[in-house]
XYZ file of C-alpha atoms in Angstrom:
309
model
C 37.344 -3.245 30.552
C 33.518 -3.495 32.271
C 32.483 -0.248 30.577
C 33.727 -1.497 27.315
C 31.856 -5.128 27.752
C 28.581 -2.722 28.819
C 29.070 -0.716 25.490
C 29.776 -4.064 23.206
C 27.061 -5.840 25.070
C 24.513 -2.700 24.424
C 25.766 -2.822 20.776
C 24.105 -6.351 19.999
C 20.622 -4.294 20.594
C 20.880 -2.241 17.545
C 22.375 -4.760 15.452
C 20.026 -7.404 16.247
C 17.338 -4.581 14.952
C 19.349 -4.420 11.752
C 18.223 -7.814 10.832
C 14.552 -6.697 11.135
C 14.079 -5.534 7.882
C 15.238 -8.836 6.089
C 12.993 -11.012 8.756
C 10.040 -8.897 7.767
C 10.501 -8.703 3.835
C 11.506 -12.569 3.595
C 9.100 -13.953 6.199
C 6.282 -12.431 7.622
C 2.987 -11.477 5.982
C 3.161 -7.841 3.867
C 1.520 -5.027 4.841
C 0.559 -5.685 8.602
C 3.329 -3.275 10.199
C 1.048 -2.923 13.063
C 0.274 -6.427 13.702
C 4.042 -6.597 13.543
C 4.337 -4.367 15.691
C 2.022 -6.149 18.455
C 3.618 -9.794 18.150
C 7.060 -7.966 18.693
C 6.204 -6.482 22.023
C 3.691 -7.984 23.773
C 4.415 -11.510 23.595
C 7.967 -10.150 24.014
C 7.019 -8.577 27.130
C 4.864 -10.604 29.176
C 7.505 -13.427 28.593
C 10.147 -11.048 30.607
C 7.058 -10.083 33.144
C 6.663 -14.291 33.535
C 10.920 -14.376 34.073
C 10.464 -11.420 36.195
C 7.678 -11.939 38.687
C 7.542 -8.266 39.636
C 4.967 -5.526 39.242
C 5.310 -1.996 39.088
C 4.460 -0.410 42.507
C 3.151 3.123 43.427
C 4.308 5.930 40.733
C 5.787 3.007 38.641
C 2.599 2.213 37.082
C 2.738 5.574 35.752
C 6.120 5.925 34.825
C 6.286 2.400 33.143
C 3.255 2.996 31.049
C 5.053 6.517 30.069
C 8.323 5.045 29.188
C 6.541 2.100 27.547
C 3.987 4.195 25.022
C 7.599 6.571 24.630
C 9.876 3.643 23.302
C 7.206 1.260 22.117
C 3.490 1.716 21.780
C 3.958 5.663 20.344
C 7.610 4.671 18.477
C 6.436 1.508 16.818
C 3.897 2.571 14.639
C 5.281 6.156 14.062
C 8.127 4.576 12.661
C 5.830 2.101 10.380
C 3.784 4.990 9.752
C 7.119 6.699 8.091
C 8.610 3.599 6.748
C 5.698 2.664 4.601
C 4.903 7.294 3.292
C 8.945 8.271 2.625
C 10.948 7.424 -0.253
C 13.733 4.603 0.141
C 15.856 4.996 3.127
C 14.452 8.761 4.279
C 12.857 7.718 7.150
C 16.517 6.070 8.414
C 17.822 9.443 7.754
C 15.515 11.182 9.619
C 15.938 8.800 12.333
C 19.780 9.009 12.551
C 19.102 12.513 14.293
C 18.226 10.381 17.435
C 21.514 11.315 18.843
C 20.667 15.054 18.521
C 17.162 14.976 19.924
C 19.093 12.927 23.111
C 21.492 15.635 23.594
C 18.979 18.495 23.589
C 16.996 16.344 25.975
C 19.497 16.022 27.962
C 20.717 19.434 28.834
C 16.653 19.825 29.699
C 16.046 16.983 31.957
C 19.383 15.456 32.969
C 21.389 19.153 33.148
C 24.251 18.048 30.612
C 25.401 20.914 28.611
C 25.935 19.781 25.151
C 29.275 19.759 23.887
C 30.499 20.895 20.076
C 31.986 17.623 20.033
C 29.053 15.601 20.820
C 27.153 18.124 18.199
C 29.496 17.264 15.557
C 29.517 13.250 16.292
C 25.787 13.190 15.554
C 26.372 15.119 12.626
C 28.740 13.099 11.356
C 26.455 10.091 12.272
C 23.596 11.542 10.687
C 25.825 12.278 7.169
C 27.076 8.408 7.068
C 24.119 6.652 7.632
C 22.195 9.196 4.823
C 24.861 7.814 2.397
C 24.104 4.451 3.262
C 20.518 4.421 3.045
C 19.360 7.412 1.290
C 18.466 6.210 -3.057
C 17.117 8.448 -5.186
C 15.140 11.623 -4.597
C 11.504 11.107 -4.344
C 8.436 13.215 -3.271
C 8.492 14.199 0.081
C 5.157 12.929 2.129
C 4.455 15.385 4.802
C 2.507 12.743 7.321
C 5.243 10.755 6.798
C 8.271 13.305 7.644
C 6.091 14.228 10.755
C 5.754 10.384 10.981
C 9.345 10.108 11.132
C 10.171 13.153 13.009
C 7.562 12.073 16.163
C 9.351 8.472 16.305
C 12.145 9.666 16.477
C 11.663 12.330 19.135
C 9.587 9.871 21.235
C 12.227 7.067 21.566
C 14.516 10.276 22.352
C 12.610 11.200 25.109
C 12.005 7.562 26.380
C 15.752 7.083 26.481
C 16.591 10.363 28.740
C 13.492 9.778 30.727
C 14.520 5.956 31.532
C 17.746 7.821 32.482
C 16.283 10.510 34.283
C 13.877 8.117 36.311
C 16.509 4.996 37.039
C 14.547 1.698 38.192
C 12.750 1.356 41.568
C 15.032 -0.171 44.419
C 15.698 -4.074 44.401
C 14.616 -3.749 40.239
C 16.879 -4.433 37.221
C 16.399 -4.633 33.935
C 14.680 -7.248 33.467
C 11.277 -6.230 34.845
C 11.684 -2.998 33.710
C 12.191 -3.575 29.958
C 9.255 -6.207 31.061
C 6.606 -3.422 32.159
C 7.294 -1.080 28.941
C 7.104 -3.721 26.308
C 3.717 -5.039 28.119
C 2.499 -1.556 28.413
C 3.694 -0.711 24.750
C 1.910 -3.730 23.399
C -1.123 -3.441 25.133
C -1.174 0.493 23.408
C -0.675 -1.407 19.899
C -3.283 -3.960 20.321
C -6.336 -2.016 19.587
C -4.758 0.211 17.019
C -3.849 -2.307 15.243
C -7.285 -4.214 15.284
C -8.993 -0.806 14.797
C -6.123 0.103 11.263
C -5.599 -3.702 9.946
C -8.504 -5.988 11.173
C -8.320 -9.075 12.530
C -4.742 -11.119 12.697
C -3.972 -12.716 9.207
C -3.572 -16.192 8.953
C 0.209 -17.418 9.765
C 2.081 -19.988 8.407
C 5.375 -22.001 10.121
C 7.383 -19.580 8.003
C 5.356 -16.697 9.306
C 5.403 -18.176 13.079
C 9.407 -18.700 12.982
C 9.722 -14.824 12.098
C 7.629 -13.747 14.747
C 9.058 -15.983 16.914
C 12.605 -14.637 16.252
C 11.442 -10.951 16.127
C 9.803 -11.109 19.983
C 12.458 -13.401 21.477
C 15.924 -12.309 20.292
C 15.000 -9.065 18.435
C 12.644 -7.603 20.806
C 12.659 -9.440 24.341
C 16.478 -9.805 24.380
C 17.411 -6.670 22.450
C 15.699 -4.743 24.248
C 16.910 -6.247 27.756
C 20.447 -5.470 26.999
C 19.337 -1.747 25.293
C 17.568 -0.770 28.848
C 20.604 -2.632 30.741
C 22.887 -0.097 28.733
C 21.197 2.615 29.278
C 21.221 2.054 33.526
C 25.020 1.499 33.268
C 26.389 4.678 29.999
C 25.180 8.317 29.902
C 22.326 8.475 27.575
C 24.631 10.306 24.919
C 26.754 6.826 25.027
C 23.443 4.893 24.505
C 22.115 7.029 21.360
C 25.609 7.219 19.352
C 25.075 3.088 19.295
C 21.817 3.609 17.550
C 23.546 3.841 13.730
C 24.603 0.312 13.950
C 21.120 -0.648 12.977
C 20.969 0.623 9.755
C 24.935 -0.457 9.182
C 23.686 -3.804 10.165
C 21.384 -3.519 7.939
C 22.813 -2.953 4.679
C 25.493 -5.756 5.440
C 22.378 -8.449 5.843
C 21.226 -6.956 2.700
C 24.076 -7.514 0.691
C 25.043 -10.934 2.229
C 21.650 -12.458 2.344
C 19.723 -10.463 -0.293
C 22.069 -9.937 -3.102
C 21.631 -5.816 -2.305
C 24.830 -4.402 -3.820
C 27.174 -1.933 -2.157
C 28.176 1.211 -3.606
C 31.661 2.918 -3.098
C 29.487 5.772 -1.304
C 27.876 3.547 0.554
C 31.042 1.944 1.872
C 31.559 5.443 2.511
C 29.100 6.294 4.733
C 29.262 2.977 6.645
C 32.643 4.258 7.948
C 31.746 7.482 8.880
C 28.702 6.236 10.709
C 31.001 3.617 12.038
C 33.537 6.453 13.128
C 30.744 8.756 14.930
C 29.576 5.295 16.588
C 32.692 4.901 18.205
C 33.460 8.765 19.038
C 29.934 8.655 21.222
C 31.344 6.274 22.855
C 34.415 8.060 24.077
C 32.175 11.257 24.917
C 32.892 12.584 28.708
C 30.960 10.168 30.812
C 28.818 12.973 33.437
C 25.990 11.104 34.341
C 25.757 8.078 36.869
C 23.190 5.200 37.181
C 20.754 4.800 33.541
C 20.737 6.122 30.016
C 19.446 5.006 26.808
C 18.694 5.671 23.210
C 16.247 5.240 20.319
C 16.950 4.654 18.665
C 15.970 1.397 18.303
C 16.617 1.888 14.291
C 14.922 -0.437 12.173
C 13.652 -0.843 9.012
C 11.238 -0.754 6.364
C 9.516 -3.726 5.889
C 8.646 -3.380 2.149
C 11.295 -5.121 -0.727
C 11.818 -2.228 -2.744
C 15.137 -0.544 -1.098
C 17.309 -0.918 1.287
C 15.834 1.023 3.754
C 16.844 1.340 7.558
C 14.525 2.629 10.102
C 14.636 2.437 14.077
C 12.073 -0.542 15.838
């Protein structure tokens, strides 16, 4: 009964990210994915470091600012990056593979053999969220498959690594989603003032988005995604990760009027299905796993698409 209040609890991570997409298109300012990017984790972060009151100490300045360029600084604007290049729903798709990348990681760095079963639950994954979000064929961009491919392998590796390295004795959560949202943010910043200029000008409307998207969508979300990962395998972590784009498409057709195919319905089961089966892989690891995929979405009004943030 614990483990399955850890998994359900974990769960609200990615499906709190599903609702990006609609908070971007229907409130915040177009075409500022980085700036987005910034006001999500850094304000996110040193409100956690405030609640915290604890600093990294020896090695864990390194390892914090690893994990936090992995999961945030790095996967934030690679996924943009691909969101904004790839035709409707294609950089979701390539995302899905999350679960993949974690069990080849895995084997490397945590010495878990991969299993056919796990193999063929991010398969499966993979298929139903690609008949979800995937619309009509369009030119491949090759930056932004690359794009797409990098996020996706960077919150892979941040998600066995966070695993692989556990927290520092007397440390939860807390502080250490705290030190990689700070560190990831503080990567963003001059990116984003380097690629988009200074901030734009925000209105209430704006300011309630991005006040929603760094307290329950980022700071919280991302609490209970590192808490996950320190109490499942990191296999258990990843296979949650499709529940963002499944999220997703529900907010789309109940708050945006986005219809729902019988495919689509579809794929939502199957992708529903391999979420579940992840969940019920062998559990051979002990104390902190994790998975990217944050997926989120594309912030642009012209699909439904479903990326990992």
């Amino acid at each position: 009964m614990k483990r399955s209040a850890t998994v359900l609890l974990t769960a609200l991570a990615p499906v709190s990210w599903g609702t990006t997409y609609a908070v971007t298109t229907e409130f915040l300012p177009a075409d500022r994915p980085l700036f987005t990017g910034l006001m999500r984790a850094l304000p996110a972060g040193l409100v956690l470091l405030a609640l915290a009151q604890v600093l990294p100490r020896g090695a864990w300045w390194g390892k914090a600012a690893v994990l936090g360029a992995l999961n945030i600084g790095a996967f934030f604007p690679l996924l943009f990056l691909s969101a904004y290049r790839m035709p409707g729903g294609m950089a979701a798709v390539v995302g899905s593979i999350g679960p993949l990348f974690v069990v080849g990681l895995s084997a490397l760095l945590l010495g878990q053999r991969p299993t056919a079963r796990s193999v063929i639950t991010g398969f499966v994954a993979a298929s139903g969220v690609s008949l979800v979000v995937l619309k009509a064929a369009g030119a491949l961009d090759t930056v932004g498959v690359l794009a797409a491919l990098a996020s996706t392998a960077s919150m892979s590796a941040g998600t066995v690594l966070t695993k692989r390295w556990g927290r520092p004795d007397g440390v939860g959560p807390l502080a250490l989603t705290a030190w990689q949202l700070t560190a990831g943010g503080l990567l963003i910043a001059p990116v984003a003032l380097l690629v988009e200029g200074a901030p734009p000008a925000l209105d209430g409307r704006a300011l309630g988005g991005y006040l929603y998207l760094a307290l329950a969508n980022t700071a919280v979300a991302y609490w209970l995604w590192f808490r996950g990962i320190g109490r499942l395998t990191a296999t258990q972590v990843t296979f949650l990760g499709p529940l963002s784009p499944l999220t997703a498409a529900v907010v789309g057709w109940a708050a945006l009027g986005q219809a729902l195919t019988p495919v689509q319905l579809a794929g939502m089961a199957l992708a529903f299905g391999a979420t579940v089966a992840g969940q019920l892989q062998p559990d051979r690891t002990s104390s902190s796993a994790r998975t990217f995929s944050s997926p989120e979405r594309n912030p642009r009004k012209d699909s439904m698409d479903v990326t990992t943030v």
